[in-house]
PDB file of C-alpha atoms in Angstrom:
ATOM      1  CA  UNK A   1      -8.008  23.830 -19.875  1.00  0.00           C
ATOM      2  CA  UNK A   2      -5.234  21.458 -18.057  1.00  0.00           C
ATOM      3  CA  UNK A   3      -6.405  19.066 -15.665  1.00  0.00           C
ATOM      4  CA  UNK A   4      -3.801  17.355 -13.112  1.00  0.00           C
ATOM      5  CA  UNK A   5      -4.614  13.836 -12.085  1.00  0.00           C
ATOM      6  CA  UNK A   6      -2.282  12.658  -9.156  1.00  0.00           C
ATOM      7  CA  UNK A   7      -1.687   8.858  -9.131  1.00  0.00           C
ATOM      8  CA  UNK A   8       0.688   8.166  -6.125  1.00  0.00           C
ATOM      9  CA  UNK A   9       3.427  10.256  -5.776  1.00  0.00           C
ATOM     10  CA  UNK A  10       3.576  11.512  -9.286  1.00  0.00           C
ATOM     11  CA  UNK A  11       1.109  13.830 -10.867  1.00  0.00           C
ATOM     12  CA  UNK A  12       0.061  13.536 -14.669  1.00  0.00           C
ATOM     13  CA  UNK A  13      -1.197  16.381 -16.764  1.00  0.00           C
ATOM     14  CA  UNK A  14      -3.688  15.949 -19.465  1.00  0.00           C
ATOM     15  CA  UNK A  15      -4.510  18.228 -22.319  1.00  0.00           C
ATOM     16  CA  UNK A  16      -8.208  18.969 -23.062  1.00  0.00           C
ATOM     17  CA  UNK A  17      -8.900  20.190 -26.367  1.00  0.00           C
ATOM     18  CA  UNK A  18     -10.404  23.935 -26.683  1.00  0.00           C
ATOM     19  CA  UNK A  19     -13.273  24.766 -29.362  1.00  0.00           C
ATOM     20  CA  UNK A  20     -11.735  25.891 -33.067  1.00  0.00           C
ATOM     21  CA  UNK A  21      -9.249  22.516 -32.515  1.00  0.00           C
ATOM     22  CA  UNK A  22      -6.500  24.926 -30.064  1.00  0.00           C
ATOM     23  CA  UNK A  23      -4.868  22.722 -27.880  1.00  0.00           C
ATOM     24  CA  UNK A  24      -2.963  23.341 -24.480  1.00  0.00           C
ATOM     25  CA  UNK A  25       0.716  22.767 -23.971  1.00  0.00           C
ATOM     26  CA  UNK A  26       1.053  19.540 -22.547  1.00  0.00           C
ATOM     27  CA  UNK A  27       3.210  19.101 -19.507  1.00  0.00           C
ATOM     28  CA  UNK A  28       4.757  15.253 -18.688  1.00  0.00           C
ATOM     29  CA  UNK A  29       7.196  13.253 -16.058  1.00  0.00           C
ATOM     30  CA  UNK A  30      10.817  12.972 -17.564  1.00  0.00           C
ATOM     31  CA  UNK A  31      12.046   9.664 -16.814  1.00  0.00           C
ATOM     32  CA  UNK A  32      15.522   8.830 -17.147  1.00  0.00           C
ATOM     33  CA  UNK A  33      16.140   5.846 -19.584  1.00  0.00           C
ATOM     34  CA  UNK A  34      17.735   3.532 -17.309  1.00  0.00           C
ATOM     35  CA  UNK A  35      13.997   3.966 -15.141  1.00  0.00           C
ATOM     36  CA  UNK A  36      13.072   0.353 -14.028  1.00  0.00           C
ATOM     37  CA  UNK A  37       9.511   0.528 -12.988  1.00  0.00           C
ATOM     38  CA  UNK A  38       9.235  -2.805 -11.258  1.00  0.00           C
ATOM     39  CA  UNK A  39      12.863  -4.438  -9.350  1.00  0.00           C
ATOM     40  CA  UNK A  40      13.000  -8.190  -8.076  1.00  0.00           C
ATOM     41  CA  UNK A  41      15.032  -8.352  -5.031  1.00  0.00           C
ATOM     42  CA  UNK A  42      15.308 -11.228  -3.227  1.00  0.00           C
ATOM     43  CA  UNK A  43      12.468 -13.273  -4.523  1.00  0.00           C
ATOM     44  CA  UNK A  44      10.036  -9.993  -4.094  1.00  0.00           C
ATOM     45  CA  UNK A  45       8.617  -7.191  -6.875  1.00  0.00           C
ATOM     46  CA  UNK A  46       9.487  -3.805  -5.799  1.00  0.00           C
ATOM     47  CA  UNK A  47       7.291  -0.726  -7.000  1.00  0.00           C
ATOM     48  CA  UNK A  48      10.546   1.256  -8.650  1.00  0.00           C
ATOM     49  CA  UNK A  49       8.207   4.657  -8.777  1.00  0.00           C
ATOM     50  CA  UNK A  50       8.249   4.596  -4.831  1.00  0.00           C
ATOM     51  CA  UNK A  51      11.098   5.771  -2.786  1.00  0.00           C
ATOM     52  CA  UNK A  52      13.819   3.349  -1.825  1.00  0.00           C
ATOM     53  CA  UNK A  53      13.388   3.124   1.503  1.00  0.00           C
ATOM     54  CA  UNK A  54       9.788   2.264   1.698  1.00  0.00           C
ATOM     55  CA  UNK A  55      10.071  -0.058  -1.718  1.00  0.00           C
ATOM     56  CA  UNK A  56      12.190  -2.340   0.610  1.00  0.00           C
ATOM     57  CA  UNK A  57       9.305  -2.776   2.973  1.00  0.00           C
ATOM     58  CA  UNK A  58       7.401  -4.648   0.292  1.00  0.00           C
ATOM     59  CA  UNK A  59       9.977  -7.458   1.043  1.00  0.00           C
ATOM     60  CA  UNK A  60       8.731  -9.962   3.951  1.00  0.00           C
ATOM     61  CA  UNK A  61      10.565  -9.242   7.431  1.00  0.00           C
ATOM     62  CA  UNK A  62      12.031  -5.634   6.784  1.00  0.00           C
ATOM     63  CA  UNK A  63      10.747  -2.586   8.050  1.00  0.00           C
ATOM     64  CA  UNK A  64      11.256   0.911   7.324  1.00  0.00           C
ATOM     65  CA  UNK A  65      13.594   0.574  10.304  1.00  0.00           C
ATOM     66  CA  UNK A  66      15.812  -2.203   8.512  1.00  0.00           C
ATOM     67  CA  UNK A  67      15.353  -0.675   5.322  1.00  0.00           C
ATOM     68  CA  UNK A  68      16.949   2.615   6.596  1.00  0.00           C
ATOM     69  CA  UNK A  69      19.690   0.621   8.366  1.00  0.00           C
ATOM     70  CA  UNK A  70      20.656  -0.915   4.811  1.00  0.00           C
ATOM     71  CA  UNK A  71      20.393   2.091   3.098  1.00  0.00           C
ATOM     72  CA  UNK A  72      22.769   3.992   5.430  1.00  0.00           C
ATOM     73  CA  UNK A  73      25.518   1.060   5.081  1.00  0.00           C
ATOM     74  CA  UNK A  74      25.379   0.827   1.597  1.00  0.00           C
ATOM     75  CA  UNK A  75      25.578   4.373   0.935  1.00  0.00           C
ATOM     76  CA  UNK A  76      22.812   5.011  -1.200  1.00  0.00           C
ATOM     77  CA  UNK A  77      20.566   8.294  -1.080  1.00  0.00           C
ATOM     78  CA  UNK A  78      17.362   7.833   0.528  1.00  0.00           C
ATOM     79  CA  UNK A  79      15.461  10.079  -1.471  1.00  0.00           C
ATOM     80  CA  UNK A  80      16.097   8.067  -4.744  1.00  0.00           C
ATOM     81  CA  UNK A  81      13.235   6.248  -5.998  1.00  0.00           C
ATOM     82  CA  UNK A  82      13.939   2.396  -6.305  1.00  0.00           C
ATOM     83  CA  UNK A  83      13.311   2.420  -9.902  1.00  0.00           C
ATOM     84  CA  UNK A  84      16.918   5.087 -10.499  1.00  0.00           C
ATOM     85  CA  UNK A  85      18.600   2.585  -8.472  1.00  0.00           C
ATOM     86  CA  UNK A  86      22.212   1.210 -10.197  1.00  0.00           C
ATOM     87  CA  UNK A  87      22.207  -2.089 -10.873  1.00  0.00           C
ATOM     88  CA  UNK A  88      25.722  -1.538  -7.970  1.00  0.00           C
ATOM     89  CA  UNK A  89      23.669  -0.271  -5.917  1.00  0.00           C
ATOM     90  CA  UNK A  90      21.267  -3.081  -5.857  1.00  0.00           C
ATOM     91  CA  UNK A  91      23.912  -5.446  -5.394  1.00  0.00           C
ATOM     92  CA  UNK A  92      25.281  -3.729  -2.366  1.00  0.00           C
ATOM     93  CA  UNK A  93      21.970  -3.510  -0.925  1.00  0.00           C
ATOM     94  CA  UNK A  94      21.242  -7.398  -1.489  1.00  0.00           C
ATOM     95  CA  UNK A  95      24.585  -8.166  -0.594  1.00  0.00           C
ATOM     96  CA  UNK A  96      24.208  -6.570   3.041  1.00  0.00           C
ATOM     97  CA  UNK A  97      20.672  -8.109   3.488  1.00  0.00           C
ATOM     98  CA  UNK A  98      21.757 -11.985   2.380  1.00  0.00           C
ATOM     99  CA  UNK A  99      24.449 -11.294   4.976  1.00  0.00           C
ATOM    100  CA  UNK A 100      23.190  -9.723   7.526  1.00  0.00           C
ATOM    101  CA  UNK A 101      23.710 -10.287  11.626  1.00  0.00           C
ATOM    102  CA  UNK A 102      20.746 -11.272  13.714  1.00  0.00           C
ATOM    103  CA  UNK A 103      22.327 -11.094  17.397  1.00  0.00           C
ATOM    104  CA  UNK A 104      24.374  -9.244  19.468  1.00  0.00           C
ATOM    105  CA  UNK A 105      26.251 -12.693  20.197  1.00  0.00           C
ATOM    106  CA  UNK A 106      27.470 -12.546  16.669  1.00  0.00           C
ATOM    107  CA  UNK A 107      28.454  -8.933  16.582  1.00  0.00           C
ATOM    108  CA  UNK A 108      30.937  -9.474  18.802  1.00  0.00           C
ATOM    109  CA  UNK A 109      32.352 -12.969  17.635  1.00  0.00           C
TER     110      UNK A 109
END
């Protein structure tokens, strides 16, 4: 008997052992090895198992709005989870929020 536990957005399977010592096949997350579970981007821990675009939203002042914004300048894949994030990638995406323009009066200077 296999039971599925679902923590988040990923599910884990566990194996339960069957009378005479038979055990299930046991079924498991691959995670690449470059997988960082836990990013710091600008001063702030992001959750790498959640999707990029809502990890961002951990950081004070940006919204899903913002973080989608960022995302679609810098080219990265919205889908990704943070944690498959290049460590490019990153930089892009703190690069664009350090410098980033607050009013229209700027835009066009």
């Amino acid at each position: 008997v296999v039971s599925t536990q679902s923590t988040g957005s990923f599910n884990t399977f566990n194996t339960y052992y069957i009378t005479n010592n038979l055990r299930c096949s046991e079924m498991s997350i691959l995670i690449a090895p470059d997988f960082q579970h836990i990013l710091r981007v600008l001063n702030t821990n992001i959750d790498g198992k959640e999707k990029i675009m809502y990890a961002l939203t951990a950081i004070k002042g940006v919204g899903r709005r913002y973080s989608n914004i960022v995302l679609k300048k810098a080219d990265i894949d919205q889908t990704k989870r943070a944690g498959e994030i290049t460590d490019s990638e990153l930089e892009r995406i703190m690069e664009i929020m350090q410098n980033h323009v607050t009013t229209r009066s700027q835009i066009i200077s």
